[in-house]
Amino acid sequence: MRLFIFATAALTALTMGAHADPLADRKANMKERGSLLRVLGPVAQGRADFETATVLDALEKLNANAQAAIDVDALYPEGTESGDTKVKATVWSDRDGFKKANDDYTAKVAAAVEAQPQDLESFKAAFAPIAASCGGCHEVYRN
Amino acid sequence: MSVLARISGGVLLVAAIGGAAAWYLAAPSRLDAATVASLGNGDATRGEQVFWASGCASCHAAPGADADAALSLGGGERFVTEFGVFVAPNISQHPTDGIGSWSAEDLANAVMRGVSPSGQHYYPAFPYASYARMKPQDVADLYAFMKTLPEVEGKAPSNELSFPFNQRWALGFWKMLYLDDAPRVELANASDEVLRGRYLVEGPGHCGECHTPRGALGGMDSSKWLAGAKAAEGEGNVPNITTGEGGIGDWSKIEIVDLLETGFTPEFDSVGGSMAPVIRNMAKLSPEDREAIAAYLMAIPGHASAN
């Protein structure tokens, strides 16, 4: 499974290439991320029933979504600091920290897919670190 | 005595009286004796809830601090605003670098009146214009809790403010305009829950300090209470949290409560910037208090976004 995930990552990085509109691309990526969390979040909160197929499907998509955003330099190039964006200047002034935060998030999502949770408790254990990393990253890198 | 001498004497006298009156009016005013007497003995356990509700750690602990680090109140964080740079002071229990030698009365005068033990005005970057609404008992409990926190060595650097903002005495006039303990909004027939929410939001929670637009002199515009504002630091906007256009009118109560606990909006965006540490504080309140905040936000007048 781990090999598969890394192979997917490598393939995505190869096929992605340059972005025509990186600001729009990264926002679309984040929007998609939010829509997938809308499926997973209520399950973790106990407001929606745990259905294995639904949860695993959303986790796979969340993983693909994270892999699509793995190239920080391509999505956050110089010159995309302003405009219709809430990004903070720290994305550029602390590029290494931002990359690390992005890599950490990506690794947590990959780990959740690898865990293949079959019940609510194991899903919550895999999902909690993912949810926690959202606010941690937004605190430092987004207004 | 010549007419000229009389006139100039009169002018001098008027100026002297005017100056004395201005000095008197702008002088720091402390809490009255009855309020001080009502402080009583604090309860540290209750005080911890007051500490999180008041967001002390968000400014006075190291940025991003969670868990134990949030209780090390050494200050030093810089707030770059249009008035200059404010630096959060050390409010740890260190006897000389922090506030370890303060009495409960000293803390209450600082928090509720913006006056230091030596009689100086604090700048309203310290949100005493909101804390003025706090219950003396809550401040006494807060004091008891803060006495349990560690000493942190090292004074924080001074503020970097230029004229006229470096004139502390002038803050007396600012306080005359903007420091009072009256409710921000009148709510007829409000439930106990809504009133508890009002206390938390308008007092210790000091939500309006960021979420309400300010006038030219830096006072909050009550006619747009919580309608959103330009961020005090940087370029961003602080969102409208009323039920008016551009606000949170389509949020359910449980969605507001969820945001306060988890940081996720109904769209599962995760709030960032300076709201992230606020969520860490709100998550430590009781579920009932988060529900009270939500009930209050749904009860107050809605305004279209001010920004």
PDB file of N, CA, C and O in Angstrom, chain A residues 33-35 37-42 45 47 86 88 130-132 134-136 138-140 142-143, chain B residues 63-65 233 235-237 254-255 258 262 264 266-274 276-277 280:
ATOM      1  N   ARG A  33     -10.699  19.937  -0.808  1.00  0.00           N
ATOM      2  CA  ARG A  33     -10.319  19.394   0.500  1.00  0.00           C
ATOM      3  C   ARG A  33     -11.449  19.632   1.514  1.00  0.00           C
ATOM      4  O   ARG A  33     -11.828  18.732   2.266  1.00  0.00           O
ATOM      5  N   GLY A  34     -11.991  20.852   1.496  1.00  0.00           N
ATOM      6  CA  GLY A  34     -13.093  21.182   2.402  1.00  0.00           C
ATOM      7  C   GLY A  34     -14.312  20.309   2.144  1.00  0.00           C
ATOM      8  O   GLY A  34     -14.954  19.829   3.078  1.00  0.00           O
ATOM      9  N   SER A  35     -14.620  20.080   0.855  1.00  0.00           N
ATOM     10  CA  SER A  35     -15.818  19.293   0.547  1.00  0.00           C
ATOM     11  C   SER A  35     -15.649  17.841   0.997  1.00  0.00           C
ATOM     12  O   SER A  35     -16.618  17.194   1.397  1.00  0.00           O
ATOM     13  N   LEU A  37     -13.779  16.967   3.619  1.00  0.00           N
ATOM     14  CA  LEU A  37     -13.885  17.016   5.086  1.00  0.00           C
ATOM     15  C   LEU A  37     -15.341  17.123   5.525  1.00  0.00           C
ATOM     16  O   LEU A  37     -15.702  16.682   6.610  1.00  0.00           O
ATOM     17  N   ARG A  38     -16.156  17.681   4.652  1.00  0.00           N
ATOM     18  CA  ARG A  38     -17.598  17.745   4.970  1.00  0.00           C
ATOM     19  C   ARG A  38     -18.214  16.366   5.022  1.00  0.00           C
ATOM     20  O   ARG A  38     -19.240  16.157   5.654  1.00  0.00           O
ATOM     21  N   VAL A  39     -17.614  15.434   4.319  1.00  0.00           N
ATOM     22  CA  VAL A  39     -18.078  14.044   4.396  1.00  0.00           C
ATOM     23  C   VAL A  39     -17.511  13.395   5.664  1.00  0.00           C
ATOM     24  O   VAL A  39     -18.238  12.747   6.429  1.00  0.00           O
ATOM     25  N   LEU A  40     -16.222  13.593   5.896  1.00  0.00           N
ATOM     26  CA  LEU A  40     -15.540  12.870   6.972  1.00  0.00           C
ATOM     27  C   LEU A  40     -15.762  13.506   8.353  1.00  0.00           C
ATOM     28  O   LEU A  40     -15.912  12.788   9.349  1.00  0.00           O
ATOM     29  N   GLY A  41     -15.790  14.842   8.399  1.00  0.00           N
ATOM     30  CA  GLY A  41     -15.887  15.540   9.683  1.00  0.00           C
ATOM     31  C   GLY A  41     -17.113  15.125  10.500  1.00  0.00           C
ATOM     32  O   GLY A  41     -16.980  14.720  11.660  1.00  0.00           O
ATOM     33  N   PRO A  42     -18.320  15.195   9.916  1.00  0.00           N
ATOM     34  CA  PRO A  42     -19.515  14.822  10.682  1.00  0.00           C
ATOM     35  C   PRO A  42     -19.486  13.371  11.181  1.00  0.00           C
ATOM     36  O   PRO A  42     -20.055  13.075  12.230  1.00  0.00           O
ATOM     37  N   GLN A  45     -17.429  13.449  14.217  1.00  0.00           N
ATOM     38  CA  GLN A  45     -18.150  14.144  15.290  1.00  0.00           C
ATOM     39  C   GLN A  45     -19.350  13.356  15.796  1.00  0.00           C
ATOM     40  O   GLN A  45     -20.034  13.796  16.718  1.00  0.00           O
ATOM     41  N   ARG A  47     -22.064  12.856  14.048  1.00  0.00           N
ATOM     42  CA  ARG A  47     -23.309  13.422  13.527  1.00  0.00           C
ATOM     43  C   ARG A  47     -23.749  12.709  12.265  1.00  0.00           C
ATOM     44  O   ARG A  47     -24.822  12.963  11.738  1.00  0.00           O
ATOM     45  N   LYS A  86      -6.056  34.649   0.861  1.00  0.00           N
ATOM     46  CA  LYS A  86      -5.870  34.951   2.289  1.00  0.00           C
ATOM     47  C   LYS A  86      -4.500  34.462   2.762  1.00  0.00           C
ATOM     48  O   LYS A  86      -4.235  34.387   3.956  1.00  0.00           O
ATOM     49  N   LYS A  88      -0.714  34.178   3.860  1.00  0.00           N
ATOM     50  CA  LYS A  88       0.162  35.088   4.613  1.00  0.00           C
ATOM     51  C   LYS A  88       1.546  35.118   3.982  1.00  0.00           C
ATOM     52  O   LYS A  88       1.978  34.148   3.354  1.00  0.00           O
ATOM     53  N   ILE A 130      -5.296  14.495  11.198  1.00  0.00           N
ATOM     54  CA  ILE A 130      -5.512  15.245   9.952  1.00  0.00           C
ATOM     55  C   ILE A 130      -6.255  16.537  10.268  1.00  0.00           C
ATOM     56  O   ILE A 130      -5.827  17.627   9.869  1.00  0.00           O
ATOM     57  N   ALA A 131      -7.360  16.404  11.008  1.00  0.00           N
ATOM     58  CA  ALA A 131      -8.172  17.584  11.346  1.00  0.00           C
ATOM     59  C   ALA A 131      -7.361  18.596  12.149  1.00  0.00           C
ATOM     60  O   ALA A 131      -7.473  19.801  11.943  1.00  0.00           O
ATOM     61  N   ALA A 132      -6.512  18.083  13.039  1.00  0.00           N
ATOM     62  CA  ALA A 132      -5.731  18.983  13.891  1.00  0.00           C
ATOM     63  C   ALA A 132      -4.725  19.787  13.081  1.00  0.00           C
ATOM     64  O   ALA A 132      -4.384  20.919  13.432  1.00  0.00           O
ATOM     65  N   CYS A 134      -5.100  21.092  10.168  1.00  0.00           N
ATOM     66  CA  CYS A 134      -5.699  22.193   9.390  1.00  0.00           C
ATOM     67  C   CYS A 134      -5.465  23.527  10.103  1.00  0.00           C
ATOM     68  O   CYS A 134      -4.899  24.453   9.530  1.00  0.00           O
ATOM     69  N   GLY A 135      -5.936  23.592  11.352  1.00  0.00           N
ATOM     70  CA  GLY A 135      -5.835  24.845  12.095  1.00  0.00           C
ATOM     71  C   GLY A 135      -4.397  25.247  12.361  1.00  0.00           C
ATOM     72  O   GLY A 135      -4.042  26.418  12.306  1.00  0.00           O
ATOM     73  N   GLY A 136      -3.543  24.253  12.637  1.00  0.00           N
ATOM     74  CA  GLY A 136      -2.142  24.542  12.926  1.00  0.00           C
ATOM     75  C   GLY A 136      -1.459  25.237  11.763  1.00  0.00           C
ATOM     76  O   GLY A 136      -0.692  26.184  11.947  1.00  0.00           O
ATOM     77  N   HIS A 138      -3.115  26.793   9.146  1.00  0.00           N
ATOM     78  CA  HIS A 138      -3.791  28.055   8.830  1.00  0.00           C
ATOM     79  C   HIS A 138      -3.397  29.173   9.813  1.00  0.00           C
ATOM     80  O   HIS A 138      -3.389  30.336   9.453  1.00  0.00           O
ATOM     81  N   GLU A 139      -3.090  28.787  11.026  1.00  0.00           N
ATOM     82  CA  GLU A 139      -2.707  29.798  12.028  1.00  0.00           C
ATOM     83  C   GLU A 139      -1.469  30.568  11.581  1.00  0.00           C
ATOM     84  O   GLU A 139      -1.393  31.789  11.737  1.00  0.00           O
ATOM     85  N   VAL A 140      -0.520  29.847  11.005  1.00  0.00           N
ATOM     86  CA  VAL A 140       0.761  30.463  10.689  1.00  0.00           C
ATOM     87  C   VAL A 140       0.804  30.994   9.247  1.00  0.00           C
ATOM     88  O   VAL A 140       1.448  31.996   8.974  1.00  0.00           O
ATOM     89  N   ARG A 142      -2.025  31.386   6.946  1.00  0.00           N
ATOM     90  CA  ARG A 142      -3.192  31.990   6.302  1.00  0.00           C
ATOM     91  C   ARG A 142      -3.940  32.913   7.238  1.00  0.00           C
ATOM     92  O   ARG A 142      -4.037  32.620   8.435  1.00  0.00           O
ATOM     93  N   ASN A 143      -4.468  34.011   6.706  1.00  0.00           N
ATOM     94  CA  ASN A 143      -5.251  34.930   7.525  1.00  0.00           C
ATOM     95  C   ASN A 143      -6.678  34.425   7.714  1.00  0.00           C
ATOM     96  O   ASN A 143      -7.182  33.705   6.897  1.00  0.00           O
TER      97      ASN A 143
ATOM     98  N   PRO B  63       3.810  32.694  20.555  1.00  0.00           N
ATOM     99  CA  PRO B  63       2.877  32.398  19.470  1.00  0.00           C
ATOM    100  C   PRO B  63       2.819  30.891  19.189  1.00  0.00           C
ATOM    101  O   PRO B  63       3.843  30.212  19.188  1.00  0.00           O
ATOM    102  N   GLY B  64       1.598  30.396  18.959  1.00  0.00           N
ATOM    103  CA  GLY B  64       1.423  28.975  18.654  1.00  0.00           C
ATOM    104  C   GLY B  64       1.497  28.077  19.870  1.00  0.00           C
ATOM    105  O   GLY B  64       1.405  26.866  19.746  1.00  0.00           O
ATOM    106  N   ALA B  65       1.638  28.673  21.063  1.00  0.00           N
ATOM    107  CA  ALA B  65       1.797  27.876  22.272  1.00  0.00           C
ATOM    108  C   ALA B  65       0.531  27.094  22.576  1.00  0.00           C
ATOM    109  O   ALA B  65      -0.568  27.617  22.502  1.00  0.00           O
ATOM    110  N   GLU B 233      -3.711  44.225  12.428  1.00  0.00           N
ATOM    111  CA  GLU B 233      -2.378  43.934  11.900  1.00  0.00           C
ATOM    112  C   GLU B 233      -2.533  43.439  10.468  1.00  0.00           C
ATOM    113  O   GLU B 233      -3.422  42.643  10.178  1.00  0.00           O
ATOM    114  N   GLU B 235      -3.008  42.986   6.316  1.00  0.00           N
ATOM    115  CA  GLU B 235      -3.937  43.396   5.276  1.00  0.00           C
ATOM    116  C   GLU B 235      -5.336  42.825   5.438  1.00  0.00           C
ATOM    117  O   GLU B 235      -6.278  43.300   4.828  1.00  0.00           O
ATOM    118  N   GLY B 236      -5.470  41.792   6.215  1.00  0.00           N
ATOM    119  CA  GLY B 236      -6.689  40.990   6.188  1.00  0.00           C
ATOM    120  C   GLY B 236      -7.919  41.672   6.767  1.00  0.00           C
ATOM    121  O   GLY B 236      -7.863  42.773   7.316  1.00  0.00           O
ATOM    122  N   ASN B 237      -9.058  40.992   6.608  1.00  0.00           N
ATOM    123  CA  ASN B 237     -10.313  41.424   7.186  1.00  0.00           C
ATOM    124  C   ASN B 237     -10.746  40.433   8.254  1.00  0.00           C
ATOM    125  O   ASN B 237     -10.520  39.238   8.124  1.00  0.00           O
ATOM    126  N   ILE B 254     -25.663  24.928  16.410  1.00  0.00           N
ATOM    127  CA  ILE B 254     -24.679  23.859  16.610  1.00  0.00           C
ATOM    128  C   ILE B 254     -23.441  24.095  15.732  1.00  0.00           C
ATOM    129  O   ILE B 254     -22.318  23.733  16.102  1.00  0.00           O
ATOM    130  N   GLU B 255     -23.631  24.739  14.601  1.00  0.00           N
ATOM    131  CA  GLU B 255     -22.479  25.043  13.735  1.00  0.00           C
ATOM    132  C   GLU B 255     -21.574  26.098  14.371  1.00  0.00           C
ATOM    133  O   GLU B 255     -20.349  26.035  14.242  1.00  0.00           O
ATOM    134  N   ASP B 258     -19.765  24.284  17.121  1.00  0.00           N
ATOM    135  CA  ASP B 258     -18.701  23.450  16.533  1.00  0.00           C
ATOM    136  C   ASP B 258     -17.480  24.281  16.170  1.00  0.00           C
ATOM    137  O   ASP B 258     -16.343  23.877  16.394  1.00  0.00           O
ATOM    138  N   THR B 262     -13.923  23.344  17.449  1.00  0.00           N
ATOM    139  CA  THR B 262     -12.998  22.647  16.534  1.00  0.00           C
ATOM    140  C   THR B 262     -12.279  23.570  15.563  1.00  0.00           C
ATOM    141  O   THR B 262     -11.291  23.165  14.955  1.00  0.00           O
ATOM    142  N   PHE B 264     -13.628  24.510  12.782  1.00  0.00           N
ATOM    143  CA  PHE B 264     -14.151  24.273  11.437  1.00  0.00           C
ATOM    144  C   PHE B 264     -15.459  25.021  11.220  1.00  0.00           C
ATOM    145  O   PHE B 264     -16.371  24.971  12.047  1.00  0.00           O
ATOM    146  N   PRO B 266     -19.001  25.695   8.859  1.00  0.00           N
ATOM    147  CA  PRO B 266     -19.928  24.710   8.273  1.00  0.00           C
ATOM    148  C   PRO B 266     -19.421  24.148   6.938  1.00  0.00           C
ATOM    149  O   PRO B 266     -19.749  23.023   6.586  1.00  0.00           O
ATOM    150  N   GLU B 267     -18.608  24.920   6.215  1.00  0.00           N
ATOM    151  CA  GLU B 267     -18.028  24.424   4.946  1.00  0.00           C
ATOM    152  C   GLU B 267     -16.778  23.591   5.193  1.00  0.00           C
ATOM    153  O   GLU B 267     -16.103  23.179   4.251  1.00  0.00           O
ATOM    154  N   PHE B 268     -16.441  23.382   6.450  1.00  0.00           N
ATOM    155  CA  PHE B 268     -15.224  22.664   6.828  1.00  0.00           C
ATOM    156  C   PHE B 268     -13.958  23.335   6.336  1.00  0.00           C
ATOM    157  O   PHE B 268     -12.976  22.702   6.006  1.00  0.00           O
ATOM    158  N   ASP B 269     -14.042  24.668   6.295  1.00  0.00           N
ATOM    159  CA  ASP B 269     -12.807  25.436   6.247  1.00  0.00           C
ATOM    160  C   ASP B 269     -12.355  25.521   7.708  1.00  0.00           C
ATOM    161  O   ASP B 269     -13.170  25.429   8.613  1.00  0.00           O
ATOM    162  N   SER B 270     -11.054  25.657   7.904  1.00  0.00           N
ATOM    163  CA  SER B 270     -10.540  25.746   9.263  1.00  0.00           C
ATOM    164  C   SER B 270     -10.021  27.159   9.470  1.00  0.00           C
ATOM    165  O   SER B 270      -9.199  27.634   8.694  1.00  0.00           O
ATOM    166  N   VAL B 271     -10.536  27.847  10.495  1.00  0.00           N
ATOM    167  CA  VAL B 271     -10.167  29.254  10.678  1.00  0.00           C
ATOM    168  C   VAL B 271      -8.676  29.368  10.996  1.00  0.00           C
ATOM    169  O   VAL B 271      -8.102  28.516  11.667  1.00  0.00           O
ATOM    170  N   GLY B 272      -8.086  30.436  10.484  1.00  0.00           N
ATOM    171  CA  GLY B 272      -6.639  30.586  10.646  1.00  0.00           C
ATOM    172  C   GLY B 272      -6.286  31.883  11.333  1.00  0.00           C
ATOM    173  O   GLY B 272      -7.091  32.473  12.044  1.00  0.00           O
ATOM    174  N   GLY B 273      -5.049  32.321  11.106  1.00  0.00           N
ATOM    175  CA  GLY B 273      -4.571  33.580  11.652  1.00  0.00           C
ATOM    176  C   GLY B 273      -4.748  33.641  13.156  1.00  0.00           C
ATOM    177  O   GLY B 273      -4.597  32.638  13.861  1.00  0.00           O
ATOM    178  N   SER B 274      -5.129  34.828  13.644  1.00  0.00           N
ATOM    179  CA  SER B 274      -5.206  35.004  15.092  1.00  0.00           C
ATOM    180  C   SER B 274      -6.444  34.352  15.700  1.00  0.00           C
ATOM    181  O   SER B 274      -6.597  34.327  16.919  1.00  0.00           O
ATOM    182  N   ALA B 276      -7.065  31.146  15.326  1.00  0.00           N
ATOM    183  CA  ALA B 276      -6.682  29.773  15.691  1.00  0.00           C
ATOM    184  C   ALA B 276      -6.380  29.651  17.198  1.00  0.00           C
ATOM    185  O   ALA B 276      -6.905  28.741  17.850  1.00  0.00           O
ATOM    186  N   PRO B 277      -5.579  30.544  17.771  1.00  0.00           N
ATOM    187  CA  PRO B 277      -5.381  30.450  19.227  1.00  0.00           C
ATOM    188  C   PRO B 277      -6.662  30.730  20.019  1.00  0.00           C
ATOM    189  O   PRO B 277      -6.820  30.201  21.121  1.00  0.00           O
ATOM    190  N   ARG B 280      -8.411  27.526  20.417  1.00  0.00           N
ATOM    191  CA  ARG B 280      -7.810  26.697  21.478  1.00  0.00           C
ATOM    192  C   ARG B 280      -8.339  27.104  22.855  1.00  0.00           C
ATOM    193  O   ARG B 280      -8.546  26.263  23.723  1.00  0.00           O
TER     194      ARG B 280
END
